PDB file of C-alpha atoms in Angstrom:
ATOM      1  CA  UNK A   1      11.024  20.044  -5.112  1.00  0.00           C
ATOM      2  CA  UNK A   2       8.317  17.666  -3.549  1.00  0.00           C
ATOM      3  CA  UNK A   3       4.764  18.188  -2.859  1.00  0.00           C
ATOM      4  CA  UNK A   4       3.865  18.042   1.260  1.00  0.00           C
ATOM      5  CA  UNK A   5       1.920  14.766  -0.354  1.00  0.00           C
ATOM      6  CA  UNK A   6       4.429  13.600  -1.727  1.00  0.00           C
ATOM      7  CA  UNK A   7       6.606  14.390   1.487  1.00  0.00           C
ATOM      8  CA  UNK A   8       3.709  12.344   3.520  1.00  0.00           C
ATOM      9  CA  UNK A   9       4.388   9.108   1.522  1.00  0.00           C
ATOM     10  CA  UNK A  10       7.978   9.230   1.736  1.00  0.00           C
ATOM     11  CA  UNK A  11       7.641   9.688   5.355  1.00  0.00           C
ATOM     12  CA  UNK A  12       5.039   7.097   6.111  1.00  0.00           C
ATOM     13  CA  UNK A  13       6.470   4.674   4.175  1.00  0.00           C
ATOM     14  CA  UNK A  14      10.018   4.697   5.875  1.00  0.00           C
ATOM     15  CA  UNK A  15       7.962   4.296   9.461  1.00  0.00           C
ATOM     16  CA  UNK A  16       6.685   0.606   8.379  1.00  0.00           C
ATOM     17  CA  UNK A  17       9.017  -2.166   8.799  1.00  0.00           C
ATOM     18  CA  UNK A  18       9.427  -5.681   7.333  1.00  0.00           C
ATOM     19  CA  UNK A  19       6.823  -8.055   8.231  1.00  0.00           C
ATOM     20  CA  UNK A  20       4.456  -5.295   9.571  1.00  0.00           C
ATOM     21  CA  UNK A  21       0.983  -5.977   9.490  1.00  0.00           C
ATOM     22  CA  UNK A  22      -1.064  -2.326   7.921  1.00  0.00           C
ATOM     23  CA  UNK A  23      -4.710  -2.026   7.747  1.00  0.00           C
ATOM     24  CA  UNK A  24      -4.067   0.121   4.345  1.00  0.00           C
ATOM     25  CA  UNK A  25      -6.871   3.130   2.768  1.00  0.00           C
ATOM     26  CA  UNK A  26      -6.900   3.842  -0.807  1.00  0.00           C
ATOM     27  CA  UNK A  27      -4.799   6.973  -1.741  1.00  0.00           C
ATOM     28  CA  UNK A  28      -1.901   7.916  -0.089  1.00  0.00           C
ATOM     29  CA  UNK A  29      -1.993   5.324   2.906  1.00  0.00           C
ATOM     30  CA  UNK A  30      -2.208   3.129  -0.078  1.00  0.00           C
ATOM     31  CA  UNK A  31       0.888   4.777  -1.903  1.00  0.00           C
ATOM     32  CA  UNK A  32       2.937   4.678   1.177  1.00  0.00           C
ATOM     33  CA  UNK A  33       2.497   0.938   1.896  1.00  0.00           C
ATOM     34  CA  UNK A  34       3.331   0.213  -1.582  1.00  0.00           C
ATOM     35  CA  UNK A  35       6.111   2.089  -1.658  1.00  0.00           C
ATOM     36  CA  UNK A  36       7.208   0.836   1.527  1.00  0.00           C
ATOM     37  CA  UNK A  37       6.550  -2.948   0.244  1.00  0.00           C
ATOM     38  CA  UNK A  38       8.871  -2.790  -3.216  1.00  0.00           C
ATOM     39  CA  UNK A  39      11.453  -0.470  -1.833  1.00  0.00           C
ATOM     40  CA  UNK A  40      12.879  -1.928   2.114  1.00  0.00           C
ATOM     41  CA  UNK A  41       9.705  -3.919   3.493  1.00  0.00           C
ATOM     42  CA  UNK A  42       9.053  -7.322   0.960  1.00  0.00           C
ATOM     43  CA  UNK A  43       7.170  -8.851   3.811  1.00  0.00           C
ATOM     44  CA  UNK A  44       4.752  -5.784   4.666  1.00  0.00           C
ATOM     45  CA  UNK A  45       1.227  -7.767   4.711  1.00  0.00           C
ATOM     46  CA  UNK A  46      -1.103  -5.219   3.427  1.00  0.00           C
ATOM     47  CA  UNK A  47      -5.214  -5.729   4.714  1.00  0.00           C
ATOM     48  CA  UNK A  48      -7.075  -2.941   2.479  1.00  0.00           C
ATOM     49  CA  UNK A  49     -10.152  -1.084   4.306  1.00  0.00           C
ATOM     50  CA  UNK A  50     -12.315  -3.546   1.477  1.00  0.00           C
ATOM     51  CA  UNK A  51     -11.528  -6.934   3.014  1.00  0.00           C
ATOM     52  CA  UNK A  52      -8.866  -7.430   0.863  1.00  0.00           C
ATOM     53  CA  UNK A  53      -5.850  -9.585   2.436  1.00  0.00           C
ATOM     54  CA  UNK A  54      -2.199 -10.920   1.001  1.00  0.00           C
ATOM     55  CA  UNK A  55      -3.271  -8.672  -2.252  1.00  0.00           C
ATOM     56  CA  UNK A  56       0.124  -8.581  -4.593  1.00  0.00           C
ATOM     57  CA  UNK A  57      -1.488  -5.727  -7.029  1.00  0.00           C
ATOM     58  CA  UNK A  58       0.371  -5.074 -10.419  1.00  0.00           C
ATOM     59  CA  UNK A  59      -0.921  -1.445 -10.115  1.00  0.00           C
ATOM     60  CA  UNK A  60      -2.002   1.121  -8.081  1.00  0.00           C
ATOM     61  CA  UNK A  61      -5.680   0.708  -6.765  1.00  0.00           C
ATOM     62  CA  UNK A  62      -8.060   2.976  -8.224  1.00  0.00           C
ATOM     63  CA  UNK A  63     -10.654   2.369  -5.372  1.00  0.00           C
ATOM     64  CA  UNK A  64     -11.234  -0.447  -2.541  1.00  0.00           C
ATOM     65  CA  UNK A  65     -13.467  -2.396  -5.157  1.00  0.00           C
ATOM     66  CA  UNK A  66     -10.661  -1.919  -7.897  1.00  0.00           C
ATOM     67  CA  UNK A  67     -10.187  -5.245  -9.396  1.00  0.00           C
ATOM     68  CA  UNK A  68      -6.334  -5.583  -9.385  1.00  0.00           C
ATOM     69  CA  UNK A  69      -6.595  -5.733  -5.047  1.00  0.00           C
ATOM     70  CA  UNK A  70      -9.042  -9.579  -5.817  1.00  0.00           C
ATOM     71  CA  UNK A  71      -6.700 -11.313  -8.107  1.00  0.00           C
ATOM     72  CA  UNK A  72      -4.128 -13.277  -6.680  1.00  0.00           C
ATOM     73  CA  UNK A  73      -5.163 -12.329  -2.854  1.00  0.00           C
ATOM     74  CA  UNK A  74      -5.158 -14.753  -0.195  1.00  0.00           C
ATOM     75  CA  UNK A  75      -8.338 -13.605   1.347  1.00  0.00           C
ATOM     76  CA  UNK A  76     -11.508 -11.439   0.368  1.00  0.00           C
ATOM     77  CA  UNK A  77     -13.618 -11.104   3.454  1.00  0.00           C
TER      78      UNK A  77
END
């Protein structure tokens, strides 16, 4: 059984396409555009709420100042 959350991501993340640009909010926005990215979208370009452009994360965010979004971005505005 899923959580509605869980049902939320799932959802959101099947209605963003490949080579879709998101403007992307830590937490569940977040999850869903991840998901999204390593499961049917490789070319989603993710712009976090924190500036944060072309970030390739090895993690989940923890925050919009969390580290992992800065290394290896194309742009930090």
């Amino acid at each position: 059984m899923f959580s509605r959350s869980e049902m939320m991501v799932i959802a959101a993340s099947r209605a963003l396409a490949n080579g879709d640009v998101v403007f992307v909010g830590v937490g569940l926005p977040n999850l869903a555009c991840n998901l999204a990215k390593r499961l049917h979208a490789p070319s989603l370009q993710l712009v976090y709420e924190a500036g944060v452009f072309g970030a390739e994360p090895e993690r989940q965010a923890l925050s919009i100042g969390d580290p992992c979004l800065v290394t290896g971005a194309a742009s930090v505005c």
